[in-house]
Amino acid sequence: MSNTLELARFVTTLRFADLPAEVVTKAKEIALHAWGVQLAASTLPWSAQVYRFVESQGGVPESTVVNYGLRTSAINAAFVNGSFSHGFEMDDNHARTGTKLGCVTVPTATAFGERDHMSGEDFLTAIVAGYEVATRVGLTIRPGLDVQSAHPTGSVGAFAAAATAGWLLGLDEQTMAHALGGAGAQRSGLNEIPTSGRGHLKRTFGGMAAAGGIRSALLAREGLTGPLTTLDLGSGFTRTFGVDESTIGNLTEGLGKEWEILTVHYKIYAQDGYIQPMSEAFEKLRARHPFRTEDIASVWLGTNSLAHDDIIGPITDPQDVTDAQFSANYSAALYLVKGGAAFDEYTEENLHDPAVRDLASRVTLTVDREIEDDHVRFRPRGAKVSVTLKNGDEYHETVKDLRKMAPEDLDEKYRNLSRRVLDEERSEKLLETAHQLDAVADLSTVTPQLVGERQNP
């Protein structure tokens, strides 16, 4: 059996009863987290631009746009909510592939769950299906992904959305395989966009992937056929990324037994994943050595060559907030001056803060051999930092991999994000609902909880 068909069979035969308890819990966490990010990011200027575009398209009122309450087609709702969810670098992350799939699976499952009055169990099962397919595709193509400078979520996200939507649409195995074949043609997103310092288009990559995968599933349901071998060695999508025997087994090995969704973690800081361990390292340093910002003479950052050359090194003089979130030297200075690097710190005001700008000019980013070797072998997001004070004291810290959020930390992150739109009572109600999603009979009773005070777009 081809890999494409095997993945299609996995999706179409997956049932809620097949999911281990910890997988169900993880899917609930991912949904809660994605909704919190969507609510907060919906208030940002670029999100308003995406919203205005979707609003202008009209469409059958099937599914709800988070915060605004507009009801539009399921595909349009997933596009705009996916863009919200990927809108401020606070996604979940599958570290070994660099994919952020909460911004793809959750908007897709929410849109179709509402439209078709699906149960919470169906909603959660579809999300798991999307994660398991797309993370395996990501593991398979990762070496070629780096060579092409292709964006991980934009490249594999359509597979997640096709599997999620296809499961909820009840596609059979053959039709699901055609949907996956179509998803292979929907790849989007280049790393050039966030690292070139040119605009906010990167914010839409989650929405693009969701819409592309949904389109593939809907067209397959209508009978439009696609390649049944797109994920097989030497064919279609895998050939595009130069996949060979060394990684092709990642597509199906352990499928349905080893759950990649369990390895997903959540961003603590609102910045690119390669900067995150630097912020964590500064947090640890400050806990041990409460030095003052004004006493810092210089800062050194050590990372891997991919991050240095292509992701967080190119932008040293950020001109907007998107630039800032992908600038290692600015982000290090922001954390050290402001004491944080989350939603409240990445602002237009702080972008031009003289103290942050001054310290940023004294931050050096280099490739560290130990971090490079670890990255090549294991792909963790590690970093080293050193802070030199004006009196000559030096403090050093290494973070090999990011700490994982405890459930209570995740709930607190959700509260902090959701309360930018929802009042405390409504925020807590949605939190309680998310923790009990498997008991929800009809997801259309949940989506009204995602609507806040209407923002002026």
Short mmCIF file of C-alpha atoms in Angstrom, two decimals:
data_model
loop_
_atom_site.label_atom_id
_atom_site.label_comp_id
_atom_site.label_asym_id
_atom_site.label_seq_id
_atom_site.Cartn_x
_atom_site.Cartn_y
_atom_site.Cartn_z
CA MET A 1 0.00 0.00 0.00
CA SER A 2 1.26 3.49 -0.83
CA ASN A 3 2.09 5.90 1.97
CA THR A 4 -0.64 8.24 0.79
CA LEU A 5 -3.27 5.51 0.99
CA GLU A 6 -1.97 4.29 4.34
CA LEU A 7 -2.30 7.78 5.80
CA ALA A 8 -5.76 8.09 4.26
CA ARG A 9 -6.79 4.79 5.86
CA PHE A 10 -5.47 5.95 9.23
CA VAL A 11 -7.54 9.13 9.03
CA THR A 12 -10.76 7.54 7.85
CA THR A 13 -10.67 4.69 10.36
CA LEU A 14 -9.63 6.77 13.38
CA ARG A 15 -12.26 6.90 16.12
CA PHE A 16 -12.44 8.78 19.39
CA ALA A 17 -12.35 5.47 21.27
CA ASP A 18 -8.91 4.83 19.71
CA LEU A 19 -7.38 7.88 21.37
CA PRO A 20 -5.44 7.39 24.61
CA ALA A 21 -6.59 9.62 27.46
CA GLU A 22 -3.43 11.73 27.29
CA VAL A 23 -3.99 12.37 23.58
CA VAL A 24 -7.53 13.59 24.27
CA THR A 25 -6.23 15.88 27.00
CA LYS A 26 -3.57 17.25 24.66
CA ALA A 27 -6.12 17.97 21.93
CA LYS A 28 -8.25 19.88 24.44
CA GLU A 29 -5.20 21.91 25.48
CA ILE A 30 -4.37 22.72 21.88
CA ALA A 31 -7.92 23.91 21.20
CA LEU A 32 -7.96 26.12 24.30
CA HIS A 33 -4.56 27.54 23.46
CA ALA A 34 -5.45 28.26 19.83
CA TRP A 35 -8.70 29.98 20.82
CA GLY A 36 -6.84 32.18 23.29
CA VAL A 37 -4.30 33.22 20.68
CA GLN A 38 -7.04 33.86 18.11
CA LEU A 39 -8.95 36.11 20.50
CA ALA A 40 -5.94 38.23 21.40
CA ALA A 41 -4.45 38.43 17.90
CA SER A 42 -7.81 39.34 16.36
CA THR A 43 -7.32 42.82 17.83
CA LEU A 44 -4.09 43.53 15.92
CA PRO A 45 -3.91 45.78 12.83
CA TRP A 46 -2.92 43.08 10.33
CA SER A 47 -5.68 40.81 11.65
CA ALA A 48 -8.18 43.59 11.01
CA GLN A 49 -6.94 43.74 7.43
CA VAL A 50 -7.55 40.03 6.98
CA TYR A 51 -10.96 40.39 8.60
CA ARG A 52 -11.98 43.22 6.28
CA PHE A 53 -10.99 41.12 3.29
CA VAL A 54 -13.10 38.15 4.43
CA GLU A 55 -16.00 40.41 5.33
CA SER A 56 -15.96 41.86 1.81
CA GLN A 57 -16.26 38.38 0.29
CA GLY A 58 -19.69 37.65 1.70
CA GLY A 59 -20.43 33.94 1.68
CA VAL A 60 -22.96 31.52 3.09
CA PRO A 61 -23.28 32.12 6.88
CA GLU A 62 -21.95 28.76 8.07
CA SER A 63 -19.20 29.46 10.59
CA THR A 64 -18.18 32.20 13.02
CA VAL A 65 -15.20 34.55 12.86
CA VAL A 66 -13.61 34.74 16.31
CA ASN A 67 -14.21 37.97 18.25
CA TYR A 68 -16.09 39.75 15.45
CA GLY A 69 -19.02 37.34 15.28
CA LEU A 70 -19.35 37.51 11.49
CA ARG A 71 -20.77 34.28 10.09
CA THR A 72 -19.32 33.35 6.72
CA SER A 73 -18.44 30.22 4.76
CA ALA A 74 -16.52 27.53 6.62
CA ILE A 75 -13.47 27.97 4.40
CA ASN A 76 -13.41 31.75 4.89
CA ALA A 77 -13.89 31.44 8.65
CA ALA A 78 -11.02 28.95 8.85
CA PHE A 79 -8.83 31.27 6.79
CA VAL A 80 -9.37 34.33 8.95
CA ASN A 81 -9.30 32.45 12.27
CA GLY A 82 -6.18 30.58 11.16
CA SER A 83 -4.56 33.91 10.36
CA PHE A 84 -5.53 35.18 13.82
CA SER A 85 -4.08 32.05 15.39
CA HIS A 86 -0.74 32.53 13.61
CA GLY A 87 -0.90 36.27 14.11
CA PHE A 88 1.55 37.01 16.93
CA GLU A 89 4.17 34.25 17.26
CA MET A 90 2.44 32.65 20.23
CA ASP A 91 1.52 29.36 18.57
CA ASP A 92 1.95 25.82 19.73
CA ASN A 93 4.98 24.13 18.18
CA HIS A 94 6.08 20.64 17.15
CA ALA A 95 9.79 21.10 17.79
CA ARG A 96 11.19 18.36 15.54
CA THR A 97 9.47 19.79 12.47
CA GLY A 98 8.97 23.44 13.39
CA THR A 99 5.30 23.16 12.44
CA LYS A 100 2.57 25.12 14.20
CA LEU A 101 -0.60 23.17 13.57
CA GLY A 102 -3.04 24.63 16.11
CA CYS A 103 -3.47 27.53 13.68
CA VAL A 104 -4.57 25.04 11.00
CA THR A 105 -6.43 22.18 12.67
CA VAL A 106 -8.37 24.14 15.28
CA PRO A 107 -9.83 26.77 12.90
CA THR A 108 -10.72 23.99 10.45
CA ALA A 109 -12.36 21.78 13.05
CA THR A 110 -14.14 24.75 14.63
CA ALA A 111 -15.57 25.90 11.29
CA PHE A 112 -16.87 22.49 10.23
CA GLY A 113 -17.81 21.48 13.76
CA GLU A 114 -20.08 24.51 13.96
CA ARG A 115 -21.43 24.19 10.43
CA ASP A 116 -22.31 20.51 10.72
CA HIS A 117 -23.21 20.47 14.44
CA MET A 118 -20.45 18.00 15.26
CA SER A 119 -19.83 16.70 18.77
CA GLY A 120 -16.83 17.57 20.88
CA GLU A 121 -15.55 14.03 20.46
CA ASP A 122 -15.66 14.44 16.67
CA PHE A 123 -13.93 17.81 16.94
CA LEU A 124 -11.08 16.39 19.01
CA THR A 125 -10.65 13.28 16.84
CA ALA A 126 -10.39 15.40 13.70
CA ILE A 127 -7.72 17.60 15.29
CA VAL A 128 -5.66 14.55 16.25
CA ALA A 129 -5.96 13.17 12.71
CA GLY A 130 -4.65 16.44 11.31
CA TYR A 131 -1.70 16.54 13.69
CA GLU A 132 -0.66 12.95 13.16
CA VAL A 133 -0.65 13.26 9.37
CA ALA A 134 1.05 16.65 9.11
CA THR A 135 3.76 16.10 11.72
CA ARG A 136 4.81 12.92 9.93
CA VAL A 137 4.94 14.75 6.63
CA GLY A 138 7.05 17.40 8.36
CA LEU A 139 9.47 14.82 9.77
CA THR A 140 9.84 13.31 6.31
CA ILE A 141 10.61 16.51 4.40
CA ARG A 142 12.52 18.44 7.07
CA PRO A 143 16.03 18.28 5.54
CA GLY A 144 14.75 19.52 2.17
CA LEU A 145 12.59 22.12 3.88
CA ASP A 146 15.67 23.84 5.26
CA VAL A 147 17.42 23.77 1.88
CA GLN A 148 14.44 25.39 0.17
CA SER A 149 13.91 27.94 2.96
CA ALA A 150 10.26 26.90 2.90
CA HIS A 151 8.03 27.75 5.84
CA PRO A 152 7.21 24.54 7.79
CA THR A 153 3.58 25.30 8.61
CA GLY A 154 2.86 26.71 5.18
CA SER A 155 4.42 23.67 3.55
CA VAL A 156 2.69 20.86 5.47
CA GLY A 157 -0.31 22.62 7.01
CA ALA A 158 -2.62 21.83 4.10
CA PHE A 159 -2.21 18.12 4.89
CA ALA A 160 -3.38 18.82 8.45
CA ALA A 161 -6.42 20.75 7.25
CA ALA A 162 -7.27 18.16 4.58
CA ALA A 163 -7.15 15.37 7.17
CA THR A 164 -9.12 17.37 9.74
CA ALA A 165 -11.80 18.51 7.28
CA GLY A 166 -11.84 15.15 5.51
CA TRP A 167 -12.47 13.33 8.77
CA LEU A 168 -15.35 15.66 9.67
CA LEU A 169 -16.79 15.37 6.15
CA GLY A 170 -16.77 11.58 6.45
CA LEU A 171 -14.62 10.97 3.37
CA ASP A 172 -13.90 7.38 2.49
CA GLU A 173 -10.34 6.09 2.14
CA GLN A 174 -9.97 6.68 -1.60
CA THR A 175 -11.50 10.14 -1.46
CA MET A 176 -9.33 11.02 1.52
CA ALA A 177 -6.27 9.97 -0.45
CA HIS A 178 -7.33 12.29 -3.26
CA ALA A 179 -7.72 15.08 -0.70
CA LEU A 180 -4.17 14.46 0.56
CA GLY A 181 -2.97 14.46 -3.04
CA GLY A 182 -4.59 17.83 -3.49
CA ALA A 183 -3.07 19.12 -0.26
CA GLY A 184 0.38 18.43 -1.65
CA ALA A 185 -0.29 21.05 -4.31
CA GLN A 186 -1.39 23.66 -1.75
CA ARG A 187 1.99 24.36 -0.12
CA SER A 188 2.53 27.99 0.81
CA GLY A 189 4.89 30.21 2.73
CA LEU A 190 8.57 31.06 2.44
CA ASN A 191 10.99 31.95 5.23
CA GLU A 192 11.96 34.96 3.13
CA ILE A 193 8.79 36.68 4.26
CA PRO A 194 9.30 36.87 8.02
CA THR A 195 13.06 37.37 7.74
CA SER A 196 13.23 39.88 4.90
CA GLY A 197 11.71 42.70 6.92
CA ARG A 198 8.97 43.22 4.39
CA GLY A 199 5.48 43.23 5.78
CA HIS A 200 2.98 41.12 7.68
CA LEU A 201 2.11 38.42 5.12
CA LYS A 202 3.62 35.74 7.35
CA ARG A 203 0.68 36.22 9.71
CA THR A 204 -1.60 34.56 7.15
CA PHE A 205 0.34 31.32 6.67
CA GLY A 206 -1.88 29.37 9.11
CA GLY A 207 -4.99 30.65 7.38
CA MET A 208 -3.60 29.87 3.94
CA ALA A 209 -2.81 26.31 4.97
CA ALA A 210 -6.25 25.82 6.50
CA ALA A 211 -8.04 27.15 3.42
CA GLY A 212 -5.85 25.12 1.07
CA GLY A 213 -6.43 21.84 2.89
CA ILE A 214 -10.17 22.47 3.20
CA ARG A 215 -10.36 23.24 -0.51
CA SER A 216 -8.61 19.94 -1.27
CA ALA A 217 -11.05 17.98 0.91
CA LEU A 218 -14.14 19.67 -0.54
CA LEU A 219 -12.98 19.21 -4.13
CA ALA A 220 -12.19 15.55 -3.47
CA ARG A 221 -15.68 15.08 -2.03
CA GLU A 222 -17.07 16.49 -5.27
CA GLY A 223 -15.16 13.85 -7.22
CA LEU A 224 -12.07 15.81 -8.29
CA THR A 225 -9.25 13.30 -8.26
CA GLY A 226 -5.64 13.91 -7.30
CA PRO A 227 -2.45 11.84 -7.21
CA LEU A 228 -2.59 8.82 -4.94
CA THR A 229 1.19 8.71 -4.61
CA THR A 230 2.07 12.30 -3.67
CA LEU A 231 3.67 11.14 -0.39
CA ASP A 232 5.44 8.13 -1.84
CA LEU A 233 9.19 7.99 -2.47
CA GLY A 234 10.14 9.67 -5.72
CA SER A 235 6.69 11.15 -6.29
CA GLY A 236 5.05 14.54 -6.12
CA PHE A 237 5.42 16.29 -2.81
CA THR A 238 8.26 14.16 -1.44
CA ARG A 239 10.24 14.52 -4.66
CA THR A 240 9.91 18.31 -4.40
CA PHE A 241 11.76 18.21 -1.08
CA GLY A 242 14.34 15.59 -2.08
CA VAL A 243 13.06 12.92 0.32
CA ASP A 244 15.05 9.68 0.29
CA GLU A 245 15.11 6.36 2.13
CA SER A 246 16.56 7.96 5.25
CA THR A 247 13.34 9.78 6.16
CA ILE A 248 10.49 8.25 4.13
CA GLY A 249 9.70 5.81 6.94
CA ASN A 250 8.66 8.72 9.18
CA LEU A 251 5.36 8.89 7.30
CA THR A 252 3.92 5.68 8.66
CA GLU A 253 6.19 4.19 11.34
CA GLY A 254 4.32 4.02 14.64
CA LEU A 255 1.18 5.51 13.11
CA GLY A 256 -1.69 5.09 15.55
CA LYS A 257 0.66 3.84 18.28
CA GLU A 258 3.16 6.64 18.78
CA TRP A 259 1.35 9.96 18.98
CA GLU A 260 3.33 12.94 17.72
CA ILE A 261 0.71 15.32 19.11
CA LEU A 262 2.01 14.53 22.60
CA THR A 263 5.36 16.17 21.78
CA VAL A 264 3.76 19.53 20.99
CA HIS A 265 4.62 22.43 23.31
CA TYR A 266 3.44 26.04 23.59
CA LYS A 267 5.42 29.21 23.11
CA ILE A 268 6.13 31.11 26.30
CA TYR A 269 7.31 34.24 24.51
CA ALA A 270 5.88 36.06 21.48
CA GLN A 271 8.87 35.54 19.22
CA ASP A 272 10.42 33.14 16.77
CA GLY A 273 11.18 29.70 18.16
CA TYR A 274 14.95 30.10 17.85
CA ILE A 275 14.85 33.21 20.06
CA GLN A 276 12.70 31.55 22.73
CA PRO A 277 15.56 29.68 24.47
CA MET A 278 17.50 32.94 24.67
CA SER A 279 14.66 34.61 26.56
CA GLU A 280 14.41 31.59 28.84
CA ALA A 281 18.16 31.79 29.45
CA PHE A 282 17.89 35.47 30.41
CA GLU A 283 15.04 34.62 32.75
CA LYS A 284 17.24 32.06 34.49
CA LEU A 285 20.20 34.45 34.66
CA ARG A 286 18.13 37.21 36.19
CA ALA A 287 16.77 34.81 38.82
CA ARG A 288 20.33 34.01 39.94
CA HIS A 289 21.95 37.38 39.33
CA PRO A 290 19.54 40.33 39.63
CA PHE A 291 21.73 42.69 37.60
CA ARG A 292 20.38 46.01 36.35
CA THR A 293 19.93 46.70 32.66
CA GLU A 294 21.95 49.91 32.87
CA ASP A 295 24.93 47.89 34.14
CA ILE A 296 25.11 45.73 30.99
CA ALA A 297 28.10 46.39 28.75
CA SER A 298 27.37 43.77 26.07
CA VAL A 299 25.42 40.63 25.32
CA TRP A 300 26.45 37.56 23.32
CA LEU A 301 24.02 35.05 21.79
CA GLY A 302 24.91 31.61 20.43
CA THR A 303 22.62 29.73 18.06
CA ASN A 304 22.73 27.33 15.09
CA SER A 305 23.69 28.27 11.54
CA LEU A 306 20.18 27.98 10.08
CA ALA A 307 18.78 30.36 12.67
CA HIS A 308 21.76 32.70 12.35
CA ASP A 309 21.83 32.90 8.56
CA ASP A 310 18.16 32.62 7.58
CA ILE A 311 15.76 33.18 10.48
CA ILE A 312 16.74 35.42 13.41
CA GLY A 313 20.02 36.95 12.26
CA PRO A 314 19.18 38.96 9.12
CA ILE A 315 17.03 41.64 10.80
CA THR A 316 19.18 43.76 13.11
CA ASP A 317 17.28 47.05 12.76
CA PRO A 318 13.59 46.09 12.96
CA GLN A 319 11.16 48.56 11.42
CA ASP A 320 7.90 47.02 12.60
CA VAL A 321 6.65 44.55 15.20
CA THR A 322 6.90 41.57 12.84
CA ASP A 323 10.55 42.43 12.22
CA ALA A 324 11.11 42.70 15.96
CA GLN A 325 9.76 39.22 16.66
CA PHE A 326 12.32 37.75 14.24
CA SER A 327 15.27 39.89 15.35
CA ALA A 328 17.56 38.18 17.85
CA ASN A 329 19.46 41.26 18.94
CA TYR A 330 16.33 43.40 19.36
CA SER A 331 14.43 40.63 21.18
CA ALA A 332 17.29 40.02 23.60
CA ALA A 333 17.42 43.72 24.41
CA LEU A 334 13.64 43.89 24.76
CA TYR A 335 13.64 41.11 27.34
CA LEU A 336 16.50 42.59 29.32
CA VAL A 337 15.07 46.12 29.34
CA LYS A 338 11.38 45.36 29.77
CA GLY A 339 11.59 42.11 31.75
CA GLY A 340 9.48 40.15 29.30
CA ALA A 341 8.94 39.32 25.65
CA ALA A 342 5.26 38.47 25.30
CA PHE A 343 2.11 40.12 24.01
CA ASP A 344 2.51 43.22 26.17
CA GLU A 345 6.17 43.83 25.28
CA TYR A 346 6.13 43.62 21.48
CA THR A 347 4.51 46.98 20.80
CA GLU A 348 5.08 49.94 18.51
CA GLU A 349 6.06 52.02 21.54
CA ASN A 350 8.75 49.55 22.63
CA LEU A 351 9.92 49.17 19.03
CA HIS A 352 11.27 52.72 19.21
CA ASP A 353 12.29 52.77 22.89
CA PRO A 354 15.77 54.34 23.07
CA ALA A 355 16.90 52.06 25.90
CA VAL A 356 15.95 48.93 23.95
CA ARG A 357 17.56 50.24 20.77
CA ASP A 358 20.77 51.17 22.59
CA LEU A 359 21.17 47.75 24.17
CA ALA A 360 20.25 46.00 20.90
CA SER A 361 23.25 47.68 19.28
CA ARG A 362 25.49 45.94 21.84
CA VAL A 363 24.12 42.42 21.22
CA THR A 364 26.17 40.00 19.10
CA LEU A 365 24.69 36.85 17.52
CA THR A 366 27.06 34.06 16.47
CA VAL A 367 26.96 30.38 15.53
CA ASP A 368 27.90 28.22 18.52
CA ARG A 369 29.43 24.86 17.60
CA GLU A 370 27.77 22.89 20.41
CA ILE A 371 24.33 24.31 19.64
CA GLU A 372 24.95 23.69 15.92
CA ASP A 373 25.88 20.03 16.49
CA ASP A 374 22.83 19.44 18.68
CA HIS A 375 20.58 21.08 16.10
CA VAL A 376 21.91 18.92 13.25
CA ARG A 377 21.50 15.71 15.25
CA PHE A 378 18.37 16.28 17.31
CA ARG A 379 16.76 19.52 16.05
CA PRO A 380 16.14 21.05 19.49
CA ARG A 381 15.71 24.81 19.72
CA GLY A 382 18.66 25.51 21.97
CA ALA A 383 20.80 28.60 22.60
CA LYS A 384 23.56 30.04 24.74
CA VAL A 385 23.73 33.56 26.16
CA SER A 386 26.37 35.60 27.95
CA VAL A 387 25.92 38.95 29.66
CA THR A 388 28.97 41.08 30.40
CA LEU A 389 28.56 43.88 32.92
CA LYS A 390 30.42 47.18 32.91
CA ASN A 391 32.34 46.09 36.02
CA GLY A 392 33.69 43.07 34.13
CA ASP A 393 31.42 40.39 35.63
CA GLU A 394 30.18 37.79 33.14
CA TYR A 395 27.14 35.55 33.43
CA HIS A 396 26.51 32.57 31.17
CA GLU A 397 23.50 30.32 30.56
CA THR A 398 22.68 27.49 28.16
CA VAL A 399 19.19 26.26 27.32
CA LYS A 400 19.28 23.06 25.27
CA ASP A 401 15.52 22.80 24.84
CA LEU A 402 12.59 24.91 25.95
CA ARG A 403 10.81 24.13 29.17
CA LYS A 404 7.30 22.77 28.80
CA MET A 405 4.28 24.62 30.13
CA ALA A 406 2.43 22.90 32.96
CA PRO A 407 -1.37 22.73 32.56
CA GLU A 408 -1.85 25.55 35.05
CA ASP A 409 0.66 27.70 33.13
CA LEU A 410 -1.22 27.06 29.91
CA ASP A 411 -4.51 28.07 31.54
CA GLU A 412 -2.89 31.28 32.74
CA LYS A 413 -1.53 32.03 29.27
CA TYR A 414 -5.03 31.49 27.87
CA ARG A 415 -6.52 33.85 30.47
CA ASN A 416 -4.00 36.55 29.71
CA LEU A 417 -4.75 36.33 25.98
CA SER A 418 -8.52 35.81 26.01
CA ARG A 419 -9.23 38.65 28.44
CA ARG A 420 -8.14 41.16 25.84
CA VAL A 421 -11.51 40.41 24.26
CA LEU A 422 -13.65 38.53 26.80
CA ASP A 423 -14.55 39.63 30.30
CA GLU A 424 -13.47 37.42 33.19
CA GLU A 425 -16.75 35.51 33.43
CA ARG A 426 -16.88 34.66 29.74
CA SER A 427 -13.19 33.81 29.65
CA GLU A 428 -13.62 31.33 32.51
CA LYS A 429 -16.69 29.82 30.88
CA LEU A 430 -14.75 29.11 27.67
CA LEU A 431 -11.90 27.67 29.74
CA GLU A 432 -14.30 25.29 31.47
CA THR A 433 -15.87 24.33 28.14
CA ALA A 434 -12.48 23.53 26.62
CA HIS A 435 -11.56 21.27 29.52
CA GLN A 436 -14.80 19.35 28.92
CA LEU A 437 -14.91 19.35 25.13
CA ASP A 438 -15.46 15.62 24.93
CA ALA A 439 -18.81 16.16 26.68
CA VAL A 440 -20.04 18.79 24.18
CA ALA A 441 -22.92 17.52 22.08
CA ASP A 442 -22.92 20.26 19.42
CA LEU A 443 -19.96 22.52 18.69
CA SER A 444 -22.27 25.27 17.46
CA THR A 445 -23.07 25.88 21.14
CA VAL A 446 -19.38 26.67 21.76
CA THR A 447 -18.62 29.14 18.96
CA PRO A 448 -20.79 31.96 20.40
CA GLN A 449 -18.42 31.91 23.39
CA LEU A 450 -15.63 32.99 21.03
CA VAL A 451 -17.33 36.29 20.18
CA GLY A 452 -16.30 39.36 22.14
CA GLU A 453 -17.03 43.04 22.06
CA ARG A 454 -16.87 43.84 18.37
CA GLN A 455 -13.59 45.45 17.41
CA ASN A 456 -13.60 48.21 14.82
CA PRO A 457 -11.69 46.73 11.89
#
